[in-house]
Amino acid sequence: MVGSSAVVGWASNGKGMVKQYYLGGKSPDECPANKGLLKLIKNKAVVVSRSDRLYLAFQLSTDYPQPHLIYAVGPEDNLPYGRSLQLPVHRNMASHSFNYTSGIASNAGRAGDGTFPRERQHGLLAMMGWGVLMPIGMMTARYFRQLDPCWFYSHMAIQVTGFAVGIAAVVLGFRINAGGLKNVDVHKSIGIAVLAMASLQVMAILARPDKTSKVRRFWNWYHHNIGRAAILLAIGNVFLGLSIAQEVSAYVVSYGVFVAVWVVAVAAFEVKRCYADDD
C-alpha cells in the first residue's frame, strides 16, 4: 500500500468526515491528510453511519481507474487525531479486483493469507518462458555449435520448455480480469504475436530441410529472424506487463539485470565471432 492514495471516511458525534491521504509509509507521520494522487471531485464525497455500518461514497475523475481496490478498517474508538488528522494503523483489510465494464468484483484475498495472485503467476511464467528461456536457447544455438550435437539437443530442450511455460502464461493471462487497465490490449496483442511466432518456430522443426538442400538457407533465414523478432517482442512485453501491473521494483530490477547481462553476453559472443571469421 505504500505509495498509494487512500480515501478515508469516519463519523463522530453525528458528523461525517472524508479525507484523502497519501500513504507515504507505514507510520501515521508518513501519511499526511489532504494529500494524494486521486483526482476527487469537490463536494462529491459523503459518509453515512447506519446501524453500526459506515457507508462511504466519493466521485473520482480518471480515464483509467485502477481495478485493484483495498479496503481497510481502522481500530475501534480510535479515529484520526490531532490537528493533522493522523491515521491510526488499520486492524483489518481485504482487497478486490473490480471490472468496471461488467460490474463484477472478484476477491483478491486478504492480507497475510498467503495467496499468490493470478496476475503475478502469469507474469512470472511469461517472464521465465518467453523472456528468459527463449533468449538463452537462442544463445546455445548461435554460439555453441562447436559442441555438436549437444548444442542442438540443448537448444531444443530449452526452447520447448520455454514454449510450454509460455503457453501456461498465455492461458493464465486470458483468465485475468484486467478491465480498466491502460495498455492491456497492447500487451495482449504483443503476447499473441509472440505466441504465433513461437508456434511457427516449433512447427518449423517439422519442415526442417536437410543441410544439403537448396532451400536450407531460406529456412535458416526464416528460423533465425522470426526467432530474433519473437525474443525482442517478448522482452519488451515483459517490461510492459510489469509496468501495467505496477509490480514491485524488485521484479523490474531483477529482470532488467538479466536482460543487461544477456545483451552484454550476446555482444561479446558476436565480437568473438567476427574475430573468428577474420582468422
PDB file of C-alpha atoms in Angstrom:
ATOM      1  CA  MET A   1       0.000   0.000   0.000  1.00  0.00           C
ATOM      2  CA  VAL A   2       2.977   2.327   0.413  1.00  0.00           C
ATOM      3  CA  GLY A   3       2.949   4.927  -2.353  1.00  0.00           C
ATOM      4  CA  SER A   4      -0.809   4.671  -2.853  1.00  0.00           C
ATOM      5  CA  SER A   5      -3.559   7.147  -2.134  1.00  0.00           C
ATOM      6  CA  ALA A   6      -6.489   6.422   0.162  1.00  0.00           C
ATOM      7  CA  VAL A   7      -9.908   7.932   0.705  1.00  0.00           C
ATOM      8  CA  VAL A   8     -10.774   7.704   4.396  1.00  0.00           C
ATOM      9  CA  GLY A   9     -14.157   8.303   5.948  1.00  0.00           C
ATOM     10  CA  TRP A  10     -15.340   8.351   9.552  1.00  0.00           C
ATOM     11  CA  ALA A  11     -18.219   9.660  11.624  1.00  0.00           C
ATOM     12  CA  SER A  12     -18.035  11.374  15.004  1.00  0.00           C
ATOM     13  CA  ASN A  13     -20.865  12.942  17.021  1.00  0.00           C
ATOM     14  CA  GLY A  14     -23.236  12.532  14.114  1.00  0.00           C
ATOM     15  CA  LYS A  15     -20.928  14.318  11.679  1.00  0.00           C
ATOM     16  CA  GLY A  16     -19.242  12.595   8.755  1.00  0.00           C
ATOM     17  CA  MET A  17     -15.756  13.402   7.526  1.00  0.00           C
ATOM     18  CA  VAL A  18     -13.996  12.370   4.295  1.00  0.00           C
ATOM     19  CA  LYS A  19     -10.298  12.991   3.629  1.00  0.00           C
ATOM     20  CA  GLN A  20      -7.739  11.841   1.098  1.00  0.00           C
ATOM     21  CA  TYR A  21      -4.403  10.575   2.437  1.00  0.00           C
ATOM     22  CA  TYR A  22      -1.106   9.864   0.745  1.00  0.00           C
ATOM     23  CA  LEU A  23       0.315   6.603   2.103  1.00  0.00           C
ATOM     24  CA  GLY A  24       3.966   7.554   2.059  1.00  0.00           C
ATOM     25  CA  GLY A  25       4.999   4.978   4.654  1.00  0.00           C
ATOM     26  CA  LYS A  26       3.798   2.668   7.405  1.00  0.00           C
ATOM     27  CA  SER A  27       3.626   5.157  10.264  1.00  0.00           C
ATOM     28  CA  PRO A  28       0.976   7.856  10.872  1.00  0.00           C
ATOM     29  CA  ASP A  29       3.556  10.615  10.370  1.00  0.00           C
ATOM     30  CA  GLU A  30       4.189   9.405   6.818  1.00  0.00           C
ATOM     31  CA  CYS A  31       0.506   9.502   5.798  1.00  0.00           C
ATOM     32  CA  PRO A  32      -0.487  13.179   5.535  1.00  0.00           C
ATOM     33  CA  ALA A  33      -4.108  14.221   5.150  1.00  0.00           C
ATOM     34  CA  ASN A  34      -5.349  16.232   2.166  1.00  0.00           C
ATOM     35  CA  LYS A  35      -2.579  14.751   0.034  1.00  0.00           C
ATOM     36  CA  GLY A  36      -2.688  12.079  -2.633  1.00  0.00           C
ATOM     37  CA  LEU A  37      -2.767  11.302  -6.322  1.00  0.00           C
ATOM     38  CA  LEU A  38      -6.508  10.724  -6.718  1.00  0.00           C
ATOM     39  CA  LYS A  39      -8.463  13.405  -8.570  1.00  0.00           C
ATOM     40  CA  LEU A  40     -11.503  13.690  -6.346  1.00  0.00           C
ATOM     41  CA  ILE A  41     -14.403  15.865  -7.453  1.00  0.00           C
ATOM     42  CA  LYS A  42     -15.141  18.531  -4.873  1.00  0.00           C
ATOM     43  CA  ASN A  43     -18.331  18.270  -2.833  1.00  0.00           C
ATOM     44  CA  LYS A  44     -18.973  14.772  -4.216  1.00  0.00           C
ATOM     45  CA  ALA A  45     -17.981  12.736  -1.158  1.00  0.00           C
ATOM     46  CA  VAL A  46     -20.220  11.600   1.671  1.00  0.00           C
ATOM     47  CA  VAL A  47     -20.014   9.260   4.644  1.00  0.00           C
ATOM     48  CA  VAL A  48     -23.097   7.948   6.449  1.00  0.00           C
ATOM     49  CA  SER A  49     -23.352   5.814   9.584  1.00  0.00           C
ATOM     50  CA  ARG A  50     -26.330   3.450   9.803  1.00  0.00           C
ATOM     51  CA  SER A  51     -26.847   0.565  12.236  1.00  0.00           C
ATOM     52  CA  ASP A  52     -23.178   0.125  13.142  1.00  0.00           C
ATOM     53  CA  ARG A  53     -22.202   0.298   9.480  1.00  0.00           C
ATOM     54  CA  LEU A  54     -20.315   3.065   7.757  1.00  0.00           C
ATOM     55  CA  TYR A  55     -21.075   3.885   4.121  1.00  0.00           C
ATOM     56  CA  LEU A  56     -18.539   5.916   2.145  1.00  0.00           C
ATOM     57  CA  ALA A  57     -19.114   7.297  -1.355  1.00  0.00           C
ATOM     58  CA  PHE A  58     -16.981   9.593  -3.479  1.00  0.00           C
ATOM     59  CA  GLN A  59     -16.588  10.552  -7.120  1.00  0.00           C
ATOM     60  CA  LEU A  60     -13.298  10.154  -8.933  1.00  0.00           C
ATOM     61  CA  SER A  61     -12.167  11.815 -12.167  1.00  0.00           C
ATOM     62  CA  THR A  62      -9.962   9.471 -14.219  1.00  0.00           C
ATOM     63  CA  ASP A  63      -9.713   7.938 -17.673  1.00  0.00           C
ATOM     64  CA  TYR A  64      -8.270   4.638 -16.450  1.00  0.00           C
ATOM     65  CA  PRO A  65      -9.450   3.700 -12.945  1.00  0.00           C
ATOM     66  CA  GLN A  66      -7.310   1.053 -11.314  1.00  0.00           C
ATOM     67  CA  PRO A  67      -9.228  -2.231 -10.887  1.00  0.00           C
ATOM     68  CA  HIS A  68      -7.419  -3.253  -7.698  1.00  0.00           C
ATOM     69  CA  LEU A  69      -9.140  -1.907  -4.583  1.00  0.00           C
ATOM     70  CA  ILE A  70      -8.015  -2.308  -0.979  1.00  0.00           C
ATOM     71  CA  TYR A  71     -10.410  -1.868   1.922  1.00  0.00           C
ATOM     72  CA  ALA A  72      -9.084  -1.227   5.413  1.00  0.00           C
ATOM     73  CA  VAL A  73     -10.851  -0.837   8.752  1.00  0.00           C
ATOM     74  CA  GLY A  74      -9.353   1.281  11.494  1.00  0.00           C
ATOM     75  CA  PRO A  75      -9.203   0.324  15.166  1.00  0.00           C
ATOM     76  CA  GLU A  76     -12.308   0.773  17.285  1.00  0.00           C
ATOM     77  CA  ASP A  77     -12.676   4.059  19.188  1.00  0.00           C
ATOM     78  CA  ASN A  78      -9.549   5.464  17.569  1.00  0.00           C
ATOM     79  CA  LEU A  79     -10.396   7.991  14.880  1.00  0.00           C
ATOM     80  CA  PRO A  80      -7.889  10.212  13.044  1.00  0.00           C
ATOM     81  CA  TYR A  81      -6.488  12.512  15.684  1.00  0.00           C
ATOM     82  CA  GLY A  82      -4.662  15.802  16.188  1.00  0.00           C
ATOM     83  CA  ARG A  83      -4.691  18.900  14.033  1.00  0.00           C
ATOM     84  CA  SER A  84      -3.047  16.914  11.238  1.00  0.00           C
ATOM     85  CA  LEU A  85      -5.714  14.171  11.451  1.00  0.00           C
ATOM     86  CA  GLN A  86      -3.129  11.405  11.664  1.00  0.00           C
ATOM     87  CA  LEU A  87      -4.333   7.939  10.696  1.00  0.00           C
ATOM     88  CA  PRO A  88      -4.126   5.098  13.218  1.00  0.00           C
ATOM     89  CA  VAL A  89      -2.868   1.734  11.981  1.00  0.00           C
ATOM     90  CA  HIS A  90      -5.713  -0.319  10.473  1.00  0.00           C
ATOM     91  CA  ARG A  91      -6.790  -3.526  12.190  1.00  0.00           C
ATOM     92  CA  ASN A  92      -8.032  -5.453   9.161  1.00  0.00           C
ATOM     93  CA  MET A  93      -8.029  -5.245   5.391  1.00  0.00           C
ATOM     94  CA  ALA A  94      -9.173  -7.035   2.241  1.00  0.00           C
ATOM     95  CA  SER A  95      -8.773  -6.488  -1.491  1.00  0.00           C
ATOM     96  CA  HIS A  96     -10.853  -6.958  -4.623  1.00  0.00           C
ATOM     97  CA  SER A  97     -10.336  -6.697  -8.364  1.00  0.00           C
ATOM     98  CA  PHE A  98     -13.184  -4.807  -9.986  1.00  0.00           C
ATOM     99  CA  ASN A  99     -14.207  -4.982 -13.646  1.00  0.00           C
ATOM    100  CA  TYR A 100     -15.758  -1.612 -14.463  1.00  0.00           C
ATOM    101  CA  THR A 101     -17.198  -2.912 -17.724  1.00  0.00           C
ATOM    102  CA  SER A 102     -19.117  -5.875 -16.330  1.00  0.00           C
ATOM    103  CA  GLY A 103     -19.554  -4.557 -12.797  1.00  0.00           C
ATOM    104  CA  ILE A 104     -18.183  -7.821 -11.357  1.00  0.00           C
ATOM    105  CA  ALA A 105     -15.819  -7.824  -8.388  1.00  0.00           C
ATOM    106  CA  SER A 106     -13.545 -10.754  -7.595  1.00  0.00           C
ATOM    107  CA  ASN A 107     -11.911 -11.443  -4.264  1.00  0.00           C
ATOM    108  CA  ALA A 108      -8.159 -10.865  -4.411  1.00  0.00           C
ATOM    109  CA  GLY A 109      -7.505 -12.230  -0.940  1.00  0.00           C
ATOM    110  CA  ARG A 110      -6.809 -10.837   2.489  1.00  0.00           C
ATOM    111  CA  ALA A 111      -3.551  -9.515   3.777  1.00  0.00           C
ATOM    112  CA  GLY A 112      -1.387 -12.268   5.122  1.00  0.00           C
ATOM    113  CA  ASP A 113      -3.483 -15.137   3.715  1.00  0.00           C
ATOM    114  CA  GLY A 114      -0.540 -16.452   1.709  1.00  0.00           C
ATOM    115  CA  THR A 115      -2.277 -16.174  -1.669  1.00  0.00           C
ATOM    116  CA  PHE A 116      -0.237 -15.765  -4.834  1.00  0.00           C
ATOM    117  CA  PRO A 117      -2.210 -13.544  -7.232  1.00  0.00           C
ATOM    118  CA  ARG A 118      -3.002 -14.934 -10.659  1.00  0.00           C
ATOM    119  CA  GLU A 119      -1.552 -11.790 -12.236  1.00  0.00           C
ATOM    120  CA  ARG A 120       1.813 -12.484 -10.649  1.00  0.00           C
ATOM    121  CA  GLN A 121       1.680 -16.153 -11.660  1.00  0.00           C
ATOM    122  CA  HIS A 122       1.050 -15.063 -15.240  1.00  0.00           C
ATOM    123  CA  GLY A 123       3.869 -12.533 -15.112  1.00  0.00           C
ATOM    124  CA  LEU A 124       6.452 -14.898 -13.671  1.00  0.00           C
ATOM    125  CA  LEU A 125       5.572 -17.676 -16.116  1.00  0.00           C
ATOM    126  CA  ALA A 126       5.723 -15.292 -19.077  1.00  0.00           C
ATOM    127  CA  MET A 127       8.980 -13.810 -17.850  1.00  0.00           C
ATOM    128  CA  MET A 128      10.564 -17.237 -17.420  1.00  0.00           C
ATOM    129  CA  GLY A 129       9.208 -18.832 -20.598  1.00  0.00           C
ATOM    130  CA  TRP A 130       9.289 -16.059 -23.190  1.00  0.00           C
ATOM    131  CA  GLY A 131      11.720 -13.653 -21.541  1.00  0.00           C
ATOM    132  CA  VAL A 132      14.428 -15.901 -20.071  1.00  0.00           C
ATOM    133  CA  LEU A 133      14.464 -19.406 -21.557  1.00  0.00           C
ATOM    134  CA  MET A 134      13.944 -18.313 -25.167  1.00  0.00           C
ATOM    135  CA  PRO A 135      16.900 -15.861 -25.170  1.00  0.00           C
ATOM    136  CA  ILE A 136      19.118 -18.463 -23.501  1.00  0.00           C
ATOM    137  CA  GLY A 137      18.037 -21.094 -26.027  1.00  0.00           C
ATOM    138  CA  MET A 138      18.937 -18.732 -28.852  1.00  0.00           C
ATOM    139  CA  MET A 139      22.451 -18.342 -27.460  1.00  0.00           C
ATOM    140  CA  THR A 140      23.039 -22.096 -27.309  1.00  0.00           C
ATOM    141  CA  ALA A 141      22.199 -22.436 -30.996  1.00  0.00           C
ATOM    142  CA  ARG A 142      24.197 -19.457 -32.211  1.00  0.00           C
ATOM    143  CA  TYR A 143      27.342 -19.544 -30.101  1.00  0.00           C
ATOM    144  CA  PHE A 144      27.935 -23.176 -29.120  1.00  0.00           C
ATOM    145  CA  ARG A 145      27.746 -25.035 -32.412  1.00  0.00           C
ATOM    146  CA  GLN A 146      31.240 -26.376 -31.860  1.00  0.00           C
ATOM    147  CA  LEU A 147      29.707 -28.661 -29.237  1.00  0.00           C
ATOM    148  CA  ASP A 148      27.901 -30.748 -31.831  1.00  0.00           C
ATOM    149  CA  PRO A 149      25.426 -32.405 -31.293  1.00  0.00           C
ATOM    150  CA  CYS A 150      24.993 -31.201 -27.689  1.00  0.00           C
ATOM    151  CA  TRP A 151      24.137 -27.668 -28.795  1.00  0.00           C
ATOM    152  CA  PHE A 152      21.215 -28.924 -30.888  1.00  0.00           C
ATOM    153  CA  TYR A 153      19.621 -31.019 -28.154  1.00  0.00           C
ATOM    154  CA  SER A 154      20.211 -28.283 -25.577  1.00  0.00           C
ATOM    155  CA  HIS A 155      18.640 -25.722 -27.894  1.00  0.00           C
ATOM    156  CA  MET A 156      15.630 -27.967 -28.480  1.00  0.00           C
ATOM    157  CA  ALA A 157      15.150 -28.764 -24.796  1.00  0.00           C
ATOM    158  CA  ILE A 158      15.392 -25.138 -23.660  1.00  0.00           C
ATOM    159  CA  GLN A 159      13.096 -23.775 -26.367  1.00  0.00           C
ATOM    160  CA  VAL A 160      10.456 -26.478 -25.934  1.00  0.00           C
ATOM    161  CA  THR A 161      10.475 -25.898 -22.172  1.00  0.00           C
ATOM    162  CA  GLY A 162      10.200 -22.147 -22.695  1.00  0.00           C
ATOM    163  CA  PHE A 163       7.350 -22.676 -25.153  1.00  0.00           C
ATOM    164  CA  ALA A 164       5.448 -24.869 -22.676  1.00  0.00           C
ATOM    165  CA  VAL A 165       5.932 -22.368 -19.839  1.00  0.00           C
ATOM    166  CA  GLY A 166       4.908 -19.544 -22.169  1.00  0.00           C
ATOM    167  CA  ILE A 167       1.721 -21.393 -23.156  1.00  0.00           C
ATOM    168  CA  ALA A 168       0.840 -21.719 -19.469  1.00  0.00           C
ATOM    169  CA  ALA A 169       1.383 -17.966 -19.073  1.00  0.00           C
ATOM    170  CA  VAL A 170      -0.913 -17.226 -22.014  1.00  0.00           C
ATOM    171  CA  VAL A 171      -3.671 -19.454 -20.618  1.00  0.00           C
ATOM    172  CA  LEU A 172      -3.445 -17.696 -17.261  1.00  0.00           C
ATOM    173  CA  GLY A 173      -3.346 -14.317 -18.971  1.00  0.00           C
ATOM    174  CA  PHE A 174      -6.685 -14.848 -20.680  1.00  0.00           C
ATOM    175  CA  ARG A 175      -8.247 -15.722 -17.324  1.00  0.00           C
ATOM    176  CA  ILE A 176      -7.149 -12.486 -15.664  1.00  0.00           C
ATOM    177  CA  ASN A 177      -9.726  -9.797 -15.036  1.00  0.00           C
ATOM    178  CA  ALA A 178      -7.830  -6.732 -16.287  1.00  0.00           C
ATOM    179  CA  GLY A 179     -10.675  -4.432 -17.261  1.00  0.00           C
ATOM    180  CA  GLY A 180      -9.846  -0.741 -16.910  1.00  0.00           C
ATOM    181  CA  LEU A 181      -6.070  -1.075 -17.040  1.00  0.00           C
ATOM    182  CA  LYS A 182      -4.218   1.048 -19.567  1.00  0.00           C
ATOM    183  CA  ASN A 183      -2.257  -0.679 -22.372  1.00  0.00           C
ATOM    184  CA  VAL A 184      -3.708  -4.126 -21.611  1.00  0.00           C
ATOM    185  CA  ASP A 185      -4.883  -4.536 -25.219  1.00  0.00           C
ATOM    186  CA  VAL A 186      -1.394  -3.701 -26.479  1.00  0.00           C
ATOM    187  CA  HIS A 187       0.097  -6.199 -24.025  1.00  0.00           C
ATOM    188  CA  LYS A 188      -2.307  -8.911 -25.179  1.00  0.00           C
ATOM    189  CA  SER A 189      -1.666  -8.202 -28.858  1.00  0.00           C
ATOM    190  CA  ILE A 190       2.096  -8.444 -28.435  1.00  0.00           C
ATOM    191  CA  GLY A 191       1.674 -11.606 -26.383  1.00  0.00           C
ATOM    192  CA  ILE A 192      -0.423 -13.218 -29.110  1.00  0.00           C
ATOM    193  CA  ALA A 193       2.166 -12.197 -31.708  1.00  0.00           C
ATOM    194  CA  VAL A 194       4.943 -13.793 -29.633  1.00  0.00           C
ATOM    195  CA  LEU A 195       2.845 -16.943 -29.240  1.00  0.00           C
ATOM    196  CA  ALA A 196       2.244 -17.102 -33.004  1.00  0.00           C
ATOM    197  CA  MET A 197       5.941 -16.662 -33.786  1.00  0.00           C
ATOM    198  CA  ALA A 198       6.952 -19.258 -31.208  1.00  0.00           C
ATOM    199  CA  SER A 199       4.401 -21.689 -32.636  1.00  0.00           C
ATOM    200  CA  LEU A 200       5.843 -21.159 -36.112  1.00  0.00           C
ATOM    201  CA  GLN A 201       9.305 -21.874 -34.717  1.00  0.00           C
ATOM    202  CA  VAL A 202       8.147 -25.144 -33.194  1.00  0.00           C
ATOM    203  CA  MET A 203       6.377 -26.196 -36.399  1.00  0.00           C
ATOM    204  CA  ALA A 204       9.428 -25.221 -38.448  1.00  0.00           C
ATOM    205  CA  ILE A 205      11.306 -28.154 -36.934  1.00  0.00           C
ATOM    206  CA  LEU A 206       8.894 -30.496 -38.711  1.00  0.00           C
ATOM    207  CA  ALA A 207       9.747 -28.874 -42.054  1.00  0.00           C
ATOM    208  CA  ARG A 208      13.494 -28.602 -41.462  1.00  0.00           C
ATOM    209  CA  PRO A 209      15.243 -29.456 -44.752  1.00  0.00           C
ATOM    210  CA  ASP A 210      18.478 -31.379 -44.996  1.00  0.00           C
ATOM    211  CA  LYS A 211      21.733 -29.427 -44.770  1.00  0.00           C
ATOM    212  CA  THR A 212      22.480 -30.199 -48.427  1.00  0.00           C
ATOM    213  CA  SER A 213      19.094 -28.944 -49.630  1.00  0.00           C
ATOM    214  CA  LYS A 214      18.992 -25.802 -51.783  1.00  0.00           C
ATOM    215  CA  VAL A 215      16.160 -24.353 -49.698  1.00  0.00           C
ATOM    216  CA  ARG A 216      18.035 -24.793 -46.419  1.00  0.00           C
ATOM    217  CA  ARG A 217      19.395 -21.233 -46.493  1.00  0.00           C
ATOM    218  CA  PHE A 218      15.870 -19.831 -46.833  1.00  0.00           C
ATOM    219  CA  TRP A 219      14.727 -21.969 -43.912  1.00  0.00           C
ATOM    220  CA  ASN A 220      17.678 -20.716 -41.870  1.00  0.00           C
ATOM    221  CA  TRP A 221      16.826 -17.102 -42.690  1.00  0.00           C
ATOM    222  CA  TYR A 222      13.209 -17.622 -41.660  1.00  0.00           C
ATOM    223  CA  HIS A 223      14.035 -19.563 -38.490  1.00  0.00           C
ATOM    224  CA  HIS A 224      16.714 -17.162 -37.289  1.00  0.00           C
ATOM    225  CA  ASN A 225      14.884 -13.900 -37.944  1.00  0.00           C
ATOM    226  CA  ILE A 226      11.471 -14.992 -36.683  1.00  0.00           C
ATOM    227  CA  GLY A 227      13.195 -16.190 -33.524  1.00  0.00           C
ATOM    228  CA  ARG A 228      15.006 -12.889 -33.033  1.00  0.00           C
ATOM    229  CA  ALA A 229      11.822 -10.899 -33.562  1.00  0.00           C
ATOM    230  CA  ALA A 230       9.936 -13.090 -31.089  1.00  0.00           C
ATOM    231  CA  ILE A 231      12.630 -12.644 -28.433  1.00  0.00           C
ATOM    232  CA  LEU A 232      12.756  -8.856 -28.818  1.00  0.00           C
ATOM    233  CA  LEU A 233       8.969  -8.593 -28.653  1.00  0.00           C
ATOM    234  CA  ALA A 234       8.860 -10.917 -25.655  1.00  0.00           C
ATOM    235  CA  ILE A 235      11.420  -8.888 -23.702  1.00  0.00           C
ATOM    236  CA  GLY A 236       9.587  -5.651 -24.441  1.00  0.00           C
ATOM    237  CA  ASN A 237       6.259  -7.209 -23.496  1.00  0.00           C
ATOM    238  CA  VAL A 238       7.608  -8.448 -20.173  1.00  0.00           C
ATOM    239  CA  PHE A 239       8.599  -4.900 -19.250  1.00  0.00           C
ATOM    240  CA  LEU A 240       5.221  -3.622 -20.459  1.00  0.00           C
ATOM    241  CA  GLY A 241       3.442  -6.201 -18.320  1.00  0.00           C
ATOM    242  CA  LEU A 242       5.470  -5.220 -15.265  1.00  0.00           C
ATOM    243  CA  SER A 243       4.530  -1.597 -15.896  1.00  0.00           C
ATOM    244  CA  ILE A 244       0.821  -2.383 -16.291  1.00  0.00           C
ATOM    245  CA  ALA A 245       0.783  -4.433 -13.098  1.00  0.00           C
ATOM    246  CA  GLN A 246       2.740  -1.730 -11.264  1.00  0.00           C
ATOM    247  CA  GLU A 247       4.859  -4.554  -9.930  1.00  0.00           C
ATOM    248  CA  VAL A 248       7.324  -4.052  -7.107  1.00  0.00           C
ATOM    249  CA  SER A 249      10.697  -2.729  -8.193  1.00  0.00           C
ATOM    250  CA  ALA A 250      12.498  -5.957  -7.233  1.00  0.00           C
ATOM    251  CA  TYR A 251      10.935  -7.795 -10.185  1.00  0.00           C
ATOM    252  CA  VAL A 252      11.671  -4.970 -12.614  1.00  0.00           C
ATOM    253  CA  VAL A 253      15.271  -4.609 -11.456  1.00  0.00           C
ATOM    254  CA  SER A 254      15.893  -8.372 -11.438  1.00  0.00           C
ATOM    255  CA  TYR A 255      14.647  -8.828 -14.979  1.00  0.00           C
ATOM    256  CA  GLY A 256      16.445  -5.685 -16.091  1.00  0.00           C
ATOM    257  CA  VAL A 257      19.710  -7.103 -14.749  1.00  0.00           C
ATOM    258  CA  PHE A 258      19.114 -10.364 -16.626  1.00  0.00           C
ATOM    259  CA  VAL A 259      18.431  -8.521 -19.892  1.00  0.00           C
ATOM    260  CA  ALA A 260      21.517  -6.348 -19.415  1.00  0.00           C
ATOM    261  CA  VAL A 261      23.729  -9.394 -18.789  1.00  0.00           C
ATOM    262  CA  TRP A 262      22.180 -11.169 -21.776  1.00  0.00           C
ATOM    263  CA  VAL A 263      22.812  -8.187 -24.068  1.00  0.00           C
ATOM    264  CA  VAL A 264      26.436  -7.901 -22.913  1.00  0.00           C
ATOM    265  CA  ALA A 265      26.963 -11.639 -23.403  1.00  0.00           C
ATOM    266  CA  VAL A 266      25.456 -11.550 -26.899  1.00  0.00           C
ATOM    267  CA  ALA A 267      27.621  -8.566 -27.826  1.00  0.00           C
ATOM    268  CA  ALA A 268      30.746 -10.326 -26.534  1.00  0.00           C
ATOM    269  CA  PHE A 269      29.978 -13.519 -28.457  1.00  0.00           C
ATOM    270  CA  GLU A 270      29.276 -11.534 -31.634  1.00  0.00           C
ATOM    271  CA  VAL A 271      32.640  -9.786 -31.352  1.00  0.00           C
ATOM    272  CA  LYS A 272      34.290 -13.162 -30.855  1.00  0.00           C
ATOM    273  CA  ARG A 273      32.539 -14.498 -33.967  1.00  0.00           C
ATOM    274  CA  CYS A 274      33.750 -11.529 -36.008  1.00  0.00           C
ATOM    275  CA  TYR A 275      37.364 -12.115 -34.984  1.00  0.00           C
ATOM    276  CA  ALA A 276      36.997 -15.835 -35.666  1.00  0.00           C
ATOM    277  CA  ASP A 277      35.673 -15.099 -39.174  1.00  0.00           C
ATOM    278  CA  ASP A 278      38.613 -12.770 -39.853  1.00  0.00           C
ATOM    279  CA  ASP A 279      41.035 -15.520 -38.907  1.00  0.00           C
TER     280      ASP A 279
END
